[in-house]
Structure formats: structure tokens, C-alpha cells
Amino acid sequence: MTLTQKPSTPPEIGGIGHSVRRHEDDRFIVGQGRYLDDHTLPGMLHMAILRSPLPHARINSIDTSAAAAVDGVVAVVTGELLAQYNLAWMPTLSGDTQAVLATDKVRFQGQEVAAVVATDPYIAEDALELIEVDYEPLPVITSPQQSLAADAVLIRDDKEGQTSNLVYEWEAGDGAATEVAFARADRVVSLETHYPRSHPSPLETCGCLADVNSATGQATIYMTSQAPHAIRTVFAMVAGLPEQNIRIISPDIGGGFGNKVPVYPGYVVATAASLVIGKPVKWVESRSENLISTGFARDYHMKGELALTNDGRILALRVQMLSDQGAFYADAQPTQFRAGLFHVVTGSYDFPAAHVQCRGAYTNKAPGGVAYRCSFRITEASYLIERLVQTAAYELGIDPADIRFKNFIQPDQFPYETPTGFVYDSGDYPTALRSALDAIGYEKLRAEQAAARDEGRFVGIGIAHFTEAVGAGPSKKYDILGLKMIDSAELRVHPTGKAILKLGVRSQGQGHETTFAQIVADELGIPVTDIKVVEGDTDNTPYGLGTYASRSTPVAGAAAAVVSRKIADKARKIAAHLLEAADDDIELQNGVFSVKGTPGRSVTIADVSLAAYTNLPDGMEYGLEDVHYYDPPNLTYPYGSYVVVVDVDPETGVWKARRVVALDDCGVRINPMIVEGQIHGGLTEGFAKSSMQWITFDEEGNCSGSNFMDYLIPTAWETPRFELLETCTPSPHHPIGAKGVGESATVGSPAAYVNAVIDAVAHLGVRNIDMPLLPDRVWSAIQSARATGG
Amino acid sequence: MFPSSFDYVAARSVEEAVAAKAGAGDDARVLAGGQSLIPMMKMRLAAPAQLVDINRVPGLDALERTNGQLRVGALVRHADIARSDLAFGAIASAAPWISDPLVRNLGTLCGSVAHCDPEGDWNSVLLATGADVVARGPSGERTIPITDFVVDFFTNALRDDEMVTEVRIPVPNGRSGGSYQKLERKVGDYATVAVAAHLELGGTGAIARAGVALTAVVPKNTKVTAAENVLVGNHPSTELFEEAAELAAQASEPRDDVRGSAEWKRNVVRVFTRRALTAAAAQAQQG
Ligand SMILES: Cc1cc2nc3c(=O)[nH]c(=O)nc-3n(C[C@H](O)[C@H](O)[C@H](O)COP(=O)(O)OP(=O)(O)OC[C@H]3O[C@@H](n4cnc5c(N)ncnc54)[C@H](O)[C@@H]3O)c2cc1C
């Protein structure tokens, strides 16, 4: 571990470690970005979707005649019509099926029932109001507990052999060893908590513009997709179109956060409509449609128990988790892992035994379970263990910082295999936490807290130390629908020494056009401004599984480094030829190839690039171009220590975060400015989840959260100020030592905020308040703790 | 989001606006800042046949003090009030709490008054300070006290052919103070609970006039007369304010919803009424 990291290239080259200004921002800032809805094609039609107002109902009939008669309406599409093309249902990324347009029943409020294609979007919207659907309401299930009750109505009666609402059962760890440890424990501490449903709500909603050429059968689909290549393959499978005839172009994306990974019914219907009508069809969701129907996240009901010794040493962890999957099981996650990477729940602590049992249940809610800015359910896992350890501290009367120091995996234990099978690559957790505590002035704050309590003021200090597992993943274990989770980079250096790097991933705002260019700049010494990064067009980039789960830098970033090294090897040979020296005597530094020991004799990368097309040694292939498919040997494990201080108003339950100190270690930072931006974003999302941002449903299954007046996203006004710290522990197996950071703070920070509020009222005996910590929940917790004499 | 189709008239004078409205009956709506009307149209919760846009009518943007009154014209934006030195007491306190800067730059006080959204802030403030709403119809002008103007939620006392041209708020001449206490979940949110308080002190320092009104915890913005009656004639004190706060809490009719439980909201009414009265008294005693 080092505390600071220094760039090895000069600023003109702008390699790793430079806070290079983001290349993409020029066009975004002046309004020259090109998002999906900016695209138009000649003769383009517009599609709007009719959605179910009811969460669970049988469809008796759909009458589309009045809608079809409206001037300007070209087609009205129903599930019955799609069924004729075998498109009424489609596979989900978790191997379940999902209705494209409902035929038999609607299973959640907002489900797609019919679509209108018209010459303008207003007409399409007007015509929707004329479609008459005869629904027969069915009992509604709004919780997984209700769903698994013996007498619950069967939601998925479409699935042969499905006799209950259970979606899956899955477990990790060693049940027997865990039982033994619990039997030996001095103390068992438990916590039950719900990580509520939320929605990634990217500012740009989802949509597509499908253009199927009836003469050639070529389908060009502009789509808001984080994973264009994988989606193309899925499309080929769903629609039976030859894969070479499908071109998915994912233009500039206005935020994804996991929401733009799945295939949505709108994409399928628009493409089918274009195919049948022979004209381009555009479909763009409204805000409400995005919020009520597309991939949600979280919604885990968790119970965790720790077996401990009296002095606070953890012996084992036992977890039971029940997930609310909505009407279709559509988690975007590796096939082997039915609850994503939730089994990373042992966190940053060293103990021998764990047992994690997971179940999922269908409910009458929107499908999804996407990795909202997290690596497949790691957010839920990190939240549970950090809340649980904090609870144990109160129950055992140990300081919440001390119990963590006592149980941390120590620096000399890496690589460290956890009881659920992860192999953590590197870390120094004690130094991280100690630094964060020192920065916030922990001991002084504890004194202030005690004094404040005497005056009736509530101050709380919350800690969370998280370890993430990102960069899925090694082909041995990680695939989605059978596709291995590799990723790729293709690099061509042109005769003038300028380069184009193409990748299989897709940036949604993360700054790939800058950071991946920096990796190449660092390896080859080509100035970062001379490198163009291309992503998002399946006809024009190498295959890859896409951008989510913090995998771009760990996987595609690694591919960019490796492909640069392949190019460097060839360039070295060309330089040797130009310098009339032996290959082995050539050194490359900052874009200059020189002969070892004779510094005067050198050529530049630009000279070599020209030679690659003009003057080569005999027998060498022309060009300076290569591609690399990277199969990561392991995941990477970024971590961090967050400390939050809050003030709670005992009279109203309103709380405010006074200070937030966040230490992150994501290995080598390619662009420190972008890394800090990612951390700011994640800390804001953590604040959002802990305080206000959730989707909930009333007992009738109505979604309350269908617009930004009801689904709350904090503004800069209420978001606290952040103080960032860092350490740098490179990943030993990643080509440049980077670990990925896009999601760290989203994963790590919710527990820090919640622990802080709980800490403010823990002296009254409060141990849990479920997120979001709305003032009324905090106030009620204080009231009931006081009533029971806390 | 695509609204239903509608006709649009850009009125150049109050007469033109009133005539357009009279011509179309209750299917016409005045468009002021559009900060309530346009979202409702986009969500197809409202589908007026005609919009009468008053934004080009000269003279409606006057914000001035005359004859002991603060006159707020129909095109005075929330932001104008927030910036103005003419605002006082609860009015000055509430203005920065209306939504966010974007909405404040367009939305109008008169539009908010006309809209009668029980979660809207201005009607509570005006119920506390007292105010008259000036309405213009084809047959001329009339003045409606705010207590009569707010009929019910989303229902005002205007006739179909009338529009609001201004609101007049009496400016106290003695020592006075006011405060608006609002609990919102984030900037730009409507109130979960809000309390407006207005106090005028007599020569002895006793309370001569008191106004207390509630937002979002009653079906319409509501004046708490019982609390006002307890306050008038007494000297400001913690006990007095607690008593008034209790009466305000009793007058509230909150409901359980995603924002929180009724019990908690009633508690917040109590706490905020006390805090609003304490702040109002401190301001009055200073000035
Ligand atoms: C995101 C958001 C958050 C908001 N938060 C708050 C908040 O916290 N507190 C709050 O008080 N308000 C809030 N509002 C509402 C805002 O204050 C509106 O500006 C206000 O309610 C209406 O004023 P307007 O000028 O925009 O009216 P419009 O939207 O133009 O009109 C509203 C209604 O009043 C009628 N009307 C308008 N002017 C007149 C007139 N002169 N005569 C007769 N009828 C008229 C219209 O016909 C329409 O029926 C919010 C709005 C938004 C979009």
C-alpha cells in the first residue's frame, strides 16, 4: 500500500494518474451530445405503449378498433398479434420469461398491454386512450412474505410446473460449520432489515429507434443500451434474426446505472413494428414509464446473525435473505449466482464460517433486480454486514470502530479466501479506517456526543468499512446466458501516430473516452489527445458484455492495457529495424524508443507508426493494429472506510449529515478527477437511499413513486459536503493495478449514514430503522424506545 | 409526456383575457407561470380546451406598497417576492421555501392562490396575515377576502368568467413579525407539514393580532382560529405558544401516507407552530 500515487508520464502525454479533463465534456457541455431521442430518420413513426393500471388482473378482451380508426394511427399492436410471430414472450437475463405485451394476465401496474404506432407522438398518445381493455381484477401480492404464504394466488400461472411463487433458492458457505460455530458462541447478535426497492432513474429514459430494411432484412436499432453486443445476441435469439443482420448502435447515453442493461418490451415491439410496417419506429419512455416499469434494484429482506465471543471476536455469520423479484425474474447477473454476489456478505472481516441462504419470490411489482450502480447485489450485502457489526458493537458494549479493528482481515493475509469462496486480492483495512477516523476526529466527536446527550441533543457517528467484488468476471465462473463475461479492446495506430481504440463496453457518463485513452497513452506514449475512443456500435467495435458492475476498468481497461502492450511489442521490433539494433535492446519510455545504453539513438512512436505502413523489416505484416479479449484471472476488490456525523432533531426526527469523510482505495487511479467524481456521485446516492429515495407500493399494489415529485432524488442543496481521502493498494493481478471505482461509494455509504443516525439514538436502545430513514421513522423509533424505558 | 390538444390565446390586456375566458366557459384556463397547470396537462390530469395566456398582459407584474397594502400583481413571480425588500414577516419567510429556483422564477403568487392546492404554501401565509383577492370579470372588479376565496381543495371562489388580477396584503404599522415553518423532504418538494404564523404586538407588548394557518395537514389551507383567539390579548411566552401549538395540532387532520404517519405529522404541527410563533414574536419584539 502506498499513500499517494505519482504519474509516470509527463502531462503532455497525460497517462495514468493525470486528472485529464474529460474529452467527452466538450460536446456535452455545449449541447452537442447525440442521445437517442436526437436521432430521426426519414419516414419515422412514433410508438406509445398502453400500460396496465392494475397490478394483477386477467385480461378478458382488448378492443383496439377505436384507436386504429384515429387519423394518423398506422398500427395497434397487442400481445395476441405478437404471439403470431412468437414474440409475445421473451427471455430475461436470468433465464426466466417476461411478457412483451400481456396476453393472459397483467402482473404489475405499468405492465405493457398494447402499443400504438402513429405518425406523431401526440396522436399515438391520444389513441392509447381509446383502447378498451376489459380487466378482471385478481388478488394482489405486494410482499414476498405474502407471496410465499400457502394460500397465495399463483402469479406465474403461465409457467408450466410452477406451483408456488418461489423463484429460486440458493445458498453459499458451509451450513454445518456455521452451526458448530454458533453453538460455541458466547453471544449471538441479530438484525433484521429491509433494503428497500429503488430505481436507478437515469435522467435519460430508455428508448429505441428501430429501422428494419424490408429489402435487405438489415435491422439497425439505435438503443439506450449499456450492453449493445450482448443485447444483439439476445435479439438474434429472441427474434430469430441472423446476428449479422442486427446492428445495435448505442449513442450517447444520459446515465444508465444498471437500468439500461435489460431488454425491454418496448425495444422488441418497436423492432417488430418496424419489421412489419417497413418504416423506422421510435419509442421513448416518459419519466413515469421509466420509473414504474423498467429495471428496479434492491428489495432484499435480510436477517443476519453473528456468532461472537464476549470480547467481540466474530466466529461465524448466518444470513437469510428473501428477495422481492416482481412479476418476472429479470435480474441482470451471472448465471451461476441466483442472488448475484450477495454472498460477499462476510465483508472485510476474518472469520472461518458463514452460511448464506437466499430465496426469491414473485410479487405483483415491476421486474428488474438490476445491479443499480453495484456489482450484482453487493450493495445489499455490504449494507447488512456493516449494520450487523455496528449492532454487535452496541450489544457487546464495544466501540463500533474497535470491533472492526478487532476483526479485520489483516494486510498480510492477502490473497484472502472468504468462507463463501471469494479470493480478495489486496488491501490494508486497518490503515484505511484509522486514517478516516483521524480525519474526522473520532475520539473528540465521541466526547461531544456524550456532552450533547446531556443537553438533550442527539449527535451520531456512523462507520462503514466496505469491500466490493467487481470486474466480473473470470470465464470459469461468470457468464450471462452462457456468454462468458470477458471484454475486449481493439487498437489501431495510424500512420501519423494517432490512434483509435475500440471497446466492447459502453460508457454512460463514466468518462471512458478519456480514461481508456489514458491507459493507451501510458503504455505507448501517444499523447492522450491523439487517441479516440469508440464504443457502442456493434458493427464497429469488438465483442463485449458491456458496462455495469464496475467491470469496465477491471475487464475492458485491462484489455486496453494488454492490447497496447501487444502493439508495443510490434512497435519495438519496428524501432529495432529503424535503429538497426537488436529487438531486446530497445526500450520504450514516454513514446520514445531508444537503444539501451546509447540514449542518443532513438525514434518516436510517431516514426514507428509511419514505418508500420511504409518501411517494415522483411516478413513483417503491415499495420499497427491488434485486438485483445481479456479474461480476468480474478475479480478485483476495491474497499473503503466511510465515517458520517449526523445531528438528529429529537422533536421531529429530522436529521442532517454534518460531515462525511470517505476514504477509498480502488488501486491505481487512472484519472483522479474522474475517480473523485464517481465517489461524489456514489456518496450522494448513498445519502439518497438512506434518506429519501425509494419506491413503495400501497396495499392495492399502486406504485407511489412514478415521477420525480414522488420519487425523490436529492439536489445539491440537501446533499452533504464530502471530504475525500485515499490510499492506493494496486490489484496484483490487474495489468495496471486498477480495481474499479464507479460503484464503491454507492455500495459503501448507505450503511455509514444509517449507522450514524442509529448511533445518535442507540443510547435509547434503538437498533434498527429501515431505509429510508424518513423523519417519521426516526421519531417513531425514539418514541417507542423512550416508551419502553430506553 | 404529450398533453391533449388545446386552443391557445395570448391575451394582450385583462379585458381580452376576461373576454376569452368568458367565451370558453369552464373549459378555459388562465395560464400564468404554468408551474401547476402544465405538469397537470402533461400528465393528462387536466385537459382544458383553451389556454388564456396572461404573460403578455402589461401591468400585471407590479409588486408595490400603496395605502398600507402590499399589492402583488398576477404576474409577480415567487422569485420577485423572495428578492423584494417590500415583503415582510411570514411572506418574506415563506418565499424562499416555495419549491426550487426554477419554479420560483416562473410560478406566481396569484396562480398559487387561484390553484388552491392544499399543499401550496401561499394560501396559508395569506390566511395568517390576512389578504384580499382582486377578481376581474366581464362586469367589473370585486374584492374577495382570502378566507372566502379558499373554498376547498383545488376550488376557489372565482366565477368561470373571472380571473385574479392581484392580491392585496395589509402591511401592519406597529411591531409585527411572522414566520413560515415548512417540513419538506427535499428542495422542490411540497410541504409535508407547514405552519404560517403572524403576530402584531400592541403598545403594552401584548399580542393585538394573531394569525396561524396550516398547510398540507388539512384538506384545504386552514386558519386555526382557536389558536389565534388564545394568543390575542396575551403576552408572548413559551407556555402561551405551547398552548396555541396544542390547539393547532388538534385542528390538523393529517393522514398516514408515504411521507409519514398521522401521529408524527400532528407532532410536527405542534413543534412547528411553537417554533413559528417564537420566531414571529422575536421578530416583532425586535422591530
Ligand atoms: C416541481 C414543482 C414544485 C413545486 N413546489 C411547490 C411548493 O413547494 N409550494 C408551493 O406553494 N407551490 C409549489 N409548486 C407550485 C408552484 O408554486 C406554482 O407556481 C403555483 O402553484 C401556481 O402558479 P402558476 O403561476 O405557475 O400557475 P399556473 O400553473 O399557470 O396555473 C395554476 C392554476 O391557477 C389558475 N390561474 C393562474 N393564474 C390565475 C389568475 N391570475 N386568475 C385565475 N386563475 C389563475 C390556472 O388556470 C390554473 O388552474 C411547485 C411546482 C412545481 C412544478
Short mmCIF file of N, CA, C and O in Angstrom, two decimals, chain A residues 199-206 226 253-260 285 287 290-291 294-295 372 508 708 711 713:
data_model
loop_
_atom_site.label_atom_id
_atom_site.label_comp_id
_atom_site.label_asym_id
_atom_site.label_seq_id
_atom_site.Cartn_x
_atom_site.Cartn_y
_atom_site.Cartn_z
N HIS A 199 -34.95 2.71 -7.68
CA HIS A 199 -34.89 2.71 -9.14
C HIS A 199 -33.70 3.54 -9.58
O HIS A 199 -33.47 4.63 -9.06
N PRO A 200 -32.94 3.03 -10.56
CA PRO A 200 -31.73 3.77 -10.97
C PRO A 200 -32.05 5.14 -11.58
O PRO A 200 -31.22 6.05 -11.51
N SER A 201 -33.23 5.28 -12.17
CA SER A 201 -33.71 6.54 -12.73
C SER A 201 -32.64 7.40 -13.40
O SER A 201 -32.39 8.52 -12.98
N PRO A 202 -32.05 6.89 -14.47
CA PRO A 202 -31.14 7.73 -15.25
C PRO A 202 -31.93 8.92 -15.80
O PRO A 202 -33.12 8.79 -16.09
N LEU A 203 -31.28 10.07 -15.96
CA LEU A 203 -32.02 11.24 -16.42
C LEU A 203 -32.55 11.04 -17.84
O LEU A 203 -33.62 11.51 -18.17
N GLU A 204 -31.79 10.34 -18.66
CA GLU A 204 -32.35 9.97 -19.96
C GLU A 204 -33.11 8.67 -19.76
O GLU A 204 -32.55 7.69 -19.27
N THR A 205 -34.38 8.65 -20.16
CA THR A 205 -35.15 7.41 -20.02
C THR A 205 -34.74 6.45 -21.13
O THR A 205 -33.92 6.77 -21.97
N CYS A 206 -35.33 5.25 -21.13
CA CYS A 206 -34.96 4.25 -22.13
C CYS A 206 -35.75 4.47 -23.43
O CYS A 206 -36.82 5.07 -23.42
N GLN A 226 -26.53 -0.28 -22.24
CA GLN A 226 -25.22 -0.37 -21.62
C GLN A 226 -24.44 -1.57 -22.14
O GLN A 226 -23.26 -1.72 -21.84
N ILE A 253 -25.23 8.17 -24.00
CA ILE A 253 -26.22 7.70 -23.03
C ILE A 253 -26.25 8.64 -21.84
O ILE A 253 -25.21 8.96 -21.25
N GLY A 254 -27.44 9.08 -21.49
CA GLY A 254 -27.60 10.02 -20.37
C GLY A 254 -27.80 9.30 -19.05
O GLY A 254 -28.81 9.44 -18.39
N GLY A 255 -26.82 8.50 -18.68
CA GLY A 255 -26.89 7.77 -17.41
C GLY A 255 -27.55 6.42 -17.61
O GLY A 255 -28.50 6.27 -18.38
N GLY A 256 -27.00 5.41 -16.91
CA GLY A 256 -27.56 4.08 -17.03
C GLY A 256 -27.79 3.47 -15.66
O GLY A 256 -28.89 3.09 -15.31
N PHE A 257 -26.74 3.36 -14.88
CA PHE A 257 -26.81 2.85 -13.51
C PHE A 257 -27.45 1.47 -13.44
O PHE A 257 -28.12 1.15 -12.46
N GLY A 258 -27.29 0.69 -14.48
CA GLY A 258 -27.87 -0.66 -14.48
C GLY A 258 -29.24 -0.71 -15.14
O GLY A 258 -29.67 -1.77 -15.59
N ASN A 259 -29.91 0.42 -15.20
CA ASN A 259 -31.26 0.44 -15.77
C ASN A 259 -31.26 0.14 -17.26
O ASN A 259 -32.28 -0.27 -17.81
N LYS A 260 -30.14 0.34 -17.93
CA LYS A 260 -30.10 0.15 -19.38
C LYS A 260 -29.36 -1.13 -19.78
O LYS A 260 -28.80 -1.21 -20.86
N GLU A 285 -39.54 6.32 -23.71
CA GLU A 285 -40.37 6.30 -22.50
C GLU A 285 -40.54 7.69 -21.91
O GLU A 285 -39.62 8.50 -21.95
N ARG A 287 -40.96 9.77 -18.23
CA ARG A 287 -40.36 9.57 -16.91
C ARG A 287 -41.14 8.53 -16.11
O ARG A 287 -40.56 7.63 -15.50
N ASN A 290 -40.60 5.01 -17.23
CA ASN A 290 -39.30 4.51 -16.80
C ASN A 290 -39.35 4.08 -15.34
O ASN A 290 -38.87 3.00 -14.98
N LEU A 291 -39.97 4.92 -14.50
CA LEU A 291 -39.95 4.62 -13.07
C LEU A 291 -40.82 3.43 -12.70
O LEU A 291 -40.48 2.67 -11.80
N THR A 294 -39.47 -0.16 -15.70
CA THR A 294 -38.15 -0.70 -16.04
C THR A 294 -37.39 -1.14 -14.80
O THR A 294 -37.80 -0.86 -13.67
N GLY A 295 -36.24 -1.78 -15.05
CA GLY A 295 -35.48 -2.47 -14.01
C GLY A 295 -35.32 -1.71 -12.70
O GLY A 295 -34.61 -0.73 -12.64
N TYR A 372 -27.97 -1.82 -9.74
CA TYR A 372 -28.00 -0.36 -9.72
C TYR A 372 -26.71 0.14 -9.11
O TYR A 372 -26.54 0.13 -7.92
N GLN A 508 -21.64 5.42 -19.99
CA GLN A 508 -22.92 6.13 -19.83
C GLN A 508 -22.70 7.43 -19.10
O GLN A 508 -23.60 7.99 -18.51
N PHE A 708 -40.81 12.45 -10.45
CA PHE A 708 -39.78 12.99 -9.56
C PHE A 708 -40.33 13.87 -8.43
O PHE A 708 -39.57 14.36 -7.62
N TYR A 711 -40.84 10.31 -6.40
CA TYR A 711 -39.62 9.53 -6.29
C TYR A 711 -38.50 10.54 -6.13
O TYR A 711 -38.16 11.27 -7.06
N ILE A 713 -35.03 12.38 -5.50
CA ILE A 713 -33.60 12.35 -5.72
C ILE A 713 -33.04 13.63 -5.14
O ILE A 713 -33.54 14.71 -5.47
#
